[in-house]
Amino acid sequence: MNHGDISSSADTVGVAVVNWKMPRLHDQAGILQNCQKIADYIKGLKSGLPGLDLIVFPEYSTHGIMYDFDEMMANATTVDGPEVAIFKKACIENHVWGVFSLTGERHEEHPKKVPYNTLILISDTGEIVQKYRKISPWTPIEGWYPGDRTYVSEGPKGMKVSLIICDDGNYPEIWRDCAMRGAELIIRSQGYMYPAEQEEVNVVPVMAWCNNVYAAVSNATGFDGVYSYFGHSSICGFDGHILGMTGTEDYGYQYAQLSISAIRDARENWQSQNHLYKLLHRGYTGTINSGEDRYGAPECPFEFYRNWVEDPAGTQKKVEGMTRPLPGVKWAPIEGIPHEE
């Protein structure tokens, strides 16, 4: 893990995370103009960072947040749309991989159902290598249709990459799922706003440490007329140390070189802090000293997760009993969201 230079190597993936000023857009002409601005940014950054292998843009950086429902539905796109065509061309011409936001991607039953909040990983040959749909939209404000799974794909130089989006990153389960599927780099593209600045800065190195994984986060900046976004895009090592972090400046970036061999060596040879191994080999010192054949306990000890898998509806009801029966809160009502009177 190296930070401070503009290079990379056969063993390191040069990653840049970008503070993109949150655009306020209303039609496709404005969206495509913004997409070309993103493409021009890639060209400029690649000239300044010749080692750049992968560039990450924030959630909503392509379309902005369209607070008008009809505008959002009318401008929903597909991975074959003109926005993605511009991004593919930029990746090919600049020999870089890129992570881009689509808010939203049309639902299969569009316009009957609302779009997904989608993130795509495009290779340096213009191929969509991963398409991820946000599992946990930021309710009650975000109205995106929820995705249903994580993915792991082979990224630049063979590094294994997972994409997650914004509020997804507040749930330890999604980080663990990506890591246990083999992810070596988890990319969190977000459009996070105040007042949650410190909480969102804190969670990333903690999740990187707990999952022995690299983390790269790109966040929005600026004020879009509704929310103010705090930036602090960052790159974090698998040991939980932040390699680089931006401030709140518009269009700022950070860059670091992530070693492929280092994370694989750590996962093979770390002992006391090898959380991935230890979780499925609980207490192996004790079982060995007890003369047992197995190396630690493999069974899931967590009742909540067993119940969730075996009885999701019943577990949902149990959570409602601990919290509330309806989605809304009567003291802060939001139009269209049911709440107790």
C-alpha positions as semicolon CSV with decimal commas, in nm:
position;residue;x (nm);y (nm);z (nm)
1;M;0,000;0,000;0,000
2;N;0,160;0,322;-0,118
3;H;0,039;0,681;-0,107
4;G;0,193;1,003;-0,231
5;D;0,322;0,918;-0,579
6;I;0,154;0,922;-0,922
7;S;0,273;0,579;-1,036
8;S;0,163;0,216;-1,012
9;S;0,322;-0,120;-1,097
10;A;0,246;-0,474;-1,204
11;D;0,165;-0,551;-0,840
12;T;-0,027;-0,235;-0,752
13;V;-0,360;-0,095;-0,869
14;G;-0,358;0,282;-0,896
15;V;-0,695;0,400;-0,759
16;A;-0,838;0,753;-0,761
17;V;-1,151;0,861;-0,572
18;V;-1,325;1,183;-0,676
19;N;-1,520;1,456;-0,500
20;W;-1,782;1,538;-0,766
21;K;-1,995;1,847;-0,711
22;M;-2,356;1,733;-0,692
23;P;-2,524;1,845;-1,016
24;R;-2,885;1,963;-1,032
25;L;-3,017;1,840;-1,367
26;H;-3,362;1,822;-1,526
27;D;-3,331;1,676;-1,876
28;Q;-3,116;1,451;-2,092
29;A;-2,933;1,740;-2,258
30;G;-2,802;1,852;-1,921
31;I;-2,721;1,495;-1,820
32;L;-2,516;1,427;-2,133
33;Q;-2,331;1,756;-2,092
34;N;-2,241;1,646;-1,739
35;C;-2,132;1,303;-1,867
36;Q;-1,894;1,470;-2,111
37;K;-1,758;1,678;-1,824
38;I;-1,687;1,352;-1,638
39;A;-1,513;1,213;-1,947
40;D;-1,297;1,526;-1,975
41;Y;-1,210;1,494;-1,605
42;I;-1,088;1,138;-1,663
43;K;-0,867;1,253;-1,950
44;G;-0,713;1,528;-1,743
45;L;-0,654;1,313;-1,437
46;K;-0,496;1,033;-1,637
47;S;-0,246;1,281;-1,781
48;G;-0,151;1,385;-1,428
49;L;-0,159;1,036;-1,279
50;P;0,002;0,809;-1,540
51;G;-0,028;0,512;-1,301
52;L;-0,407;0,550;-1,278
53;D;-0,581;0,215;-1,328
54;L;-0,921;0,279;-1,171
55;I;-1,123;0,596;-1,112
56;V;-1,432;0,609;-0,890
57;F;-1,711;0,868;-0,913
58;P;-1,978;0,929;-0,646
59;E;-2,338;0,822;-0,636
60;Y;-2,561;1,070;-0,825
61;S;-2,261;1,219;-1,008
62;T;-2,418;1,134;-1,347
63;H;-2,780;1,244;-1,306
64;G;-2,782;1,436;-0,979
65;I;-3,076;1,390;-0,745
66;M;-3,399;1,458;-0,930
67;Y;-3,642;1,554;-0,658
68;D;-3,927;1,576;-0,908
69;F;-4,074;1,226;-0,950
70;D;-4,178;1,277;-1,311
71;E;-3,831;1,403;-1,405
72;M;-3,672;1,106;-1,234
73;M;-3,891;0,859;-1,422
74;A;-3,850;1,034;-1,757
75;N;-3,470;1,043;-1,731
76;A;-3,420;0,689;-1,602
77;T;-3,178;0,512;-1,832
78;T;-3,028;0,171;-1,911
79;V;-2,675;0,033;-1,927
80;D;-2,710;0,062;-2,306
81;G;-2,798;0,430;-2,283
82;P;-2,605;0,733;-2,412
83;E;-2,460;0,812;-2,068
84;V;-2,284;0,478;-2,049
85;A;-2,164;0,509;-2,409
86;I;-1,975;0,827;-2,312
87;F;-1,821;0,653;-2,011
88;K;-1,714;0,349;-2,213
89;K;-1,543;0,572;-2,468
90;A;-1,358;0,761;-2,193
91;C;-1,233;0,437;-2,035
92;I;-1,109;0,302;-2,367
93;E;-0,939;0,623;-2,479
94;N;-0,764;0,677;-2,145
95;H;-0,683;0,312;-2,071
96;V;-0,852;0,317;-1,732
97;W;-1,127;0,133;-1,550
98;G;-1,413;0,342;-1,410
99;V;-1,698;0,323;-1,160
100;F;-2,004;0,528;-1,256
101;S;-2,347;0,597;-1,105
102;L;-2,684;0,552;-1,275
103;T;-2,968;0,710;-1,076
104;G;-3,170;0,551;-1,189
105;E;-3,155;0,242;-1,402
106;R;-3,495;0,152;-1,542
107;H;-3,675;-0,132;-1,368
108;E;-3,762;-0,434;-1,582
109;E;-4,127;-0,326;-1,544
110;H;-4,063;0,043;-1,618
111;P;-4,265;0,264;-1,582
112;K;-4,490;0,047;-1,363
113;K;-4,213;0,025;-1,102
114;V;-3,954;0,279;-0,995
115;P;-3,590;0,255;-1,111
116;Y;-3,290;0,102;-0,935
117;N;-2,997;0,298;-0,796
118;T;-2,718;0,132;-0,994
119;L;-2,339;0,137;-1,003
120;I;-2,136;-0,002;-1,292
121;L;-1,771;-0,101;-1,326
122;I;-1,639;-0,048;-1,678
123;S;-1,308;-0,200;-1,791
124;D;-1,037;-0,028;-1,993
125;T;-1,175;-0,208;-2,300
126;G;-1,524;-0,065;-2,249
127;E;-1,688;-0,375;-2,103
128;I;-1,938;-0,356;-1,818
129;V;-1,775;-0,598;-1,576
130;Q;-2,013;-0,546;-1,282
131;K;-2,360;-0,398;-1,245
132;Y;-2,468;-0,353;-0,884
133;R;-2,809;-0,236;-0,767
134;K;-2,825;-0,067;-0,427
135;I;-2,951;-0,317;-0,172
136;S;-3,051;-0,066;0,097
137;P;-3,180;0,261;-0,049
138;W;-3,167;0,551;0,196
139;T;-3,527;0,540;0,315
140;P;-3,748;0,727;0,370
141;I;-3,613;0,984;0,121
142;E;-3,478;0,761;-0,156
143;G;-3,750;0,590;-0,355
144;W;-3,535;0,346;-0,554
145;Y;-3,639;-0,015;-0,597
146;P;-3,410;-0,233;-0,377
147;G;-3,149;-0,462;-0,527
148;D;-3,105;-0,815;-0,397
149;R;-2,739;-0,925;-0,402
150;T;-2,371;-0,837;-0,405
151;Y;-2,114;-0,924;-0,672
152;V;-1,742;-0,983;-0,697
153;S;-1,561;-0,930;-1,027
154;E;-1,204;-0,946;-1,146
155;G;-1,092;-0,586;-1,184
156;P;-0,773;-0,415;-1,301
157;K;-0,463;-0,636;-1,280
158;G;-0,676;-0,918;-1,139
159;M;-0,778;-0,748;-0,815
160;K;-1,118;-0,874;-0,699
161;V;-1,368;-0,589;-0,669
162;S;-1,714;-0,542;-0,516
163;L;-1,936;-0,236;-0,553
164;I;-2,168;-0,100;-0,285
165;I;-2,359;0,229;-0,268
166;C;-2,385;0,490;0,008
167;D;-2,627;0,373;0,280
168;D;-2,532;0,011;0,204
169;G;-2,207;0,088;0,382
170;N;-2,383;0,145;0,715
171;Y;-2,466;-0,226;0,737
172;P;-2,174;-0,450;0,839
173;E;-2,348;-0,742;0,669
174;I;-2,285;-0,609;0,318
175;W;-1,913;-0,555;0,376
176;R;-1,884;-0,906;0,519
177;D;-2,078;-1,058;0,231
178;C;-1,851;-0,896;-0,026
179;A;-1,536;-0,995;0,163
180;M;-1,650;-1,353;0,216
181;R;-1,721;-1,380;-0,155
182;G;-1,357;-1,292;-0,219
183;A;-1,354;-0,914;-0,262
184;E;-1,014;-0,754;-0,206
185;L;-1,136;-0,399;-0,279
186;I;-1,481;-0,277;-0,180
187;I;-1,581;0,043;-0,357
188;R;-1,841;0,260;-0,187
189;S;-1,985;0,525;-0,416
190;Q;-2,193;0,770;-0,213
191;G;-2,382;1,096;-0,212
192;Y;-2,376;1,151;0,162
193;M;-2,472;1,475;0,324
194;Y;-2,443;1,653;0,657
195;P;-2,504;1,602;0,946
196;A;-2,364;1,247;0,917
197;E;-2,010;1,351;0,815
198;Q;-1,811;1,207;1,105
199;E;-2,007;0,885;1,124
200;E;-1,952;0,813;0,754
201;V;-1,583;0,898;0,772
202;N;-1,545;0,664;1,071
203;V;-1,724;0,359;0,936
204;V;-1,498;0,298;0,637
205;P;-1,165;0,221;0,808
206;V;-1,352;0,015;1,067
207;M;-1,514;-0,200;0,799
208;A;-1,184;-0,229;0,609
209;W;-1,017;-0,352;0,928
210;C;-1,297;-0,590;1,026
211;N;-1,298;-0,751;0,681
212;N;-0,926;-0,736;0,592
213;V;-1,019;-0,552;0,272
214;Y;-0,920;-0,237;0,084
215;A;-1,191;0,031;0,074
216;A;-1,230;0,318;-0,173
217;V;-1,502;0,580;-0,120
218;S;-1,608;0,863;-0,351
219;N;-1,851;1,122;-0,219
220;A;-2,034;1,424;-0,352
221;T;-1,970;1,787;-0,255
222;G;-2,162;2,113;-0,281
223;F;-2,523;2,218;-0,219
224;D;-2,799;2,111;-0,457
225;G;-3,075;2,327;-0,313
226;V;-3,182;2,059;-0,062
227;Y;-2,873;1,891;0,088
228;S;-2,511;1,985;0,148
229;Y;-2,253;1,713;0,076
230;F;-1,929;1,678;0,270
231;G;-1,683;1,509;0,034
232;H;-1,404;1,334;0,227
233;S;-1,354;1,075;-0,045
234;S;-1,097;0,829;0,085
235;I;-0,882;0,524;0,019
236;C;-0,820;0,286;0,307
237;G;-0,579;-0,002;0,356
238;F;-0,686;-0,351;0,462
239;D;-0,523;-0,279;0,799
240;G;-0,775;-0,003;0,871
241;H;-0,535;0,287;0,808
242;I;-0,655;0,568;0,582
243;L;-0,407;0,613;0,299
244;G;-0,554;0,936;0,167
245;M;-0,862;1,153;0,211
246;T;-0,989;1,463;0,035
247;G;-1,139;1,761;0,210
248;T;-1,468;1,916;0,107
249;E;-1,337;2,075;-0,214
250;D;-1,533;2,037;-0,538
251;Y;-1,369;1,807;-0,794
252;G;-1,082;1,715;-0,563
253;Y;-0,937;1,366;-0,564
254;Q;-0,711;1,129;-0,374
255;Y;-0,487;0,859;-0,520
256;A;-0,310;0,553;-0,384
257;Q;-0,148;0,232;-0,504
258;L;-0,306;-0,084;-0,366
259;S;-0,078;-0,389;-0,359
260;I;-0,238;-0,713;-0,474
261;S;0,030;-0,936;-0,324
262;A;0,018;-0,758;0,013
263;I;-0,350;-0,824;0,080
264;R;-0,322;-1,184;-0,035
265;D;-0,018;-1,235;0,185
266;A;-0,202;-1,085;0,484
267;R;-0,506;-1,304;0,434
268;E;-0,283;-1,611;0,417
269;N;-0,039;-1,530;0,696
270;W;-0,207;-1,297;0,946
271;Q;-0,311;-1,478;1,264
272;S;-0,459;-1,276;1,550
273;Q;-0,632;-1,023;1,323
274;N;-0,735;-1,253;1,039
275;H;-1,104;-1,189;1,089
276;L;-1,219;-1,379;0,781
277;Y;-1,048;-1,702;0,886
278;K;-1,128;-1,671;1,254
279;L;-1,501;-1,613;1,206
280;L;-1,542;-1,960;1,057
281;H;-1,283;-2,123;1,286
282;R;-1,404;-1,986;1,618
283;G;-1,186;-2,072;1,913
284;Y;-0,957;-2,305;1,720
285;T;-0,691;-2,287;1,990
286;G;-0,942;-2,419;2,240
287;T;-1,066;-2,704;2,019
288;I;-0,709;-2,807;1,936
289;N;-0,612;-2,805;2,304
290;S;-0,922;-3,011;2,377
291;G;-0,808;-3,287;2,144
292;E;-1,085;-3,233;1,889
293;D;-1,032;-3,310;1,520
294;R;-1,179;-2,988;1,383
295;Y;-1,002;-2,651;1,382
296;G;-1,253;-2,434;1,560
297;A;-1,632;-2,416;1,555
298;P;-1,782;-2,357;1,207
299;E;-2,150;-2,326;1,306
300;C;-2,322;-1,987;1,290
301;P;-2,371;-1,873;1,652
302;F;-2,601;-1,583;1,567
303;E;-2,972;-1,647;1,618
304;F;-3,074;-1,335;1,429
305;Y;-2,908;-1,445;1,106
306;R;-3,051;-1,796;1,127
307;N;-3,399;-1,654;1,182
308;W;-3,359;-1,405;0,898
309;V;-3,272;-1,681;0,650
310;E;-3,529;-1,933;0,772
311;D;-3,820;-1,696;0,845
312;P;-3,769;-1,350;0,691
313;A;-4,131;-1,236;0,733
314;G;-4,144;-1,347;1,095
315;T;-3,810;-1,184;1,170
316;Q;-3,934;-0,864;1,007
317;K;-4,231;-0,868;1,245
318;K;-4,000;-0,920;1,543
319;V;-3,793;-0,617;1,441
320;E;-4,113;-0,414;1,408
321;G;-4,194;-0,510;1,766
322;M;-3,859;-0,368;1,878
323;T;-3,898;-0,051;1,672
324;R;-4,230;0,046;1,510
325;P;-4,504;-0,119;1,301
326;L;-4,511;0,131;1,012
327;P;-4,231;0,285;0,801
328;G;-4,303;0,650;0,885
329;V;-4,267;0,851;1,206
330;K;-4,558;1,074;1,304
331;W;-4,332;1,345;1,450
332;A;-4,151;1,388;1,115
333;P;-4,408;1,284;0,853
334;I;-4,314;1,244;0,487
335;E;-4,583;1,251;0,221
336;G;-4,667;0,903;0,094
337;I;-4,496;0,716;0,379
338;P;-4,751;0,548;0,614
339;H;-4,719;0,633;0,983
340;E;-4,921;0,594;1,302
341;E;-5,159;0,880;1,371
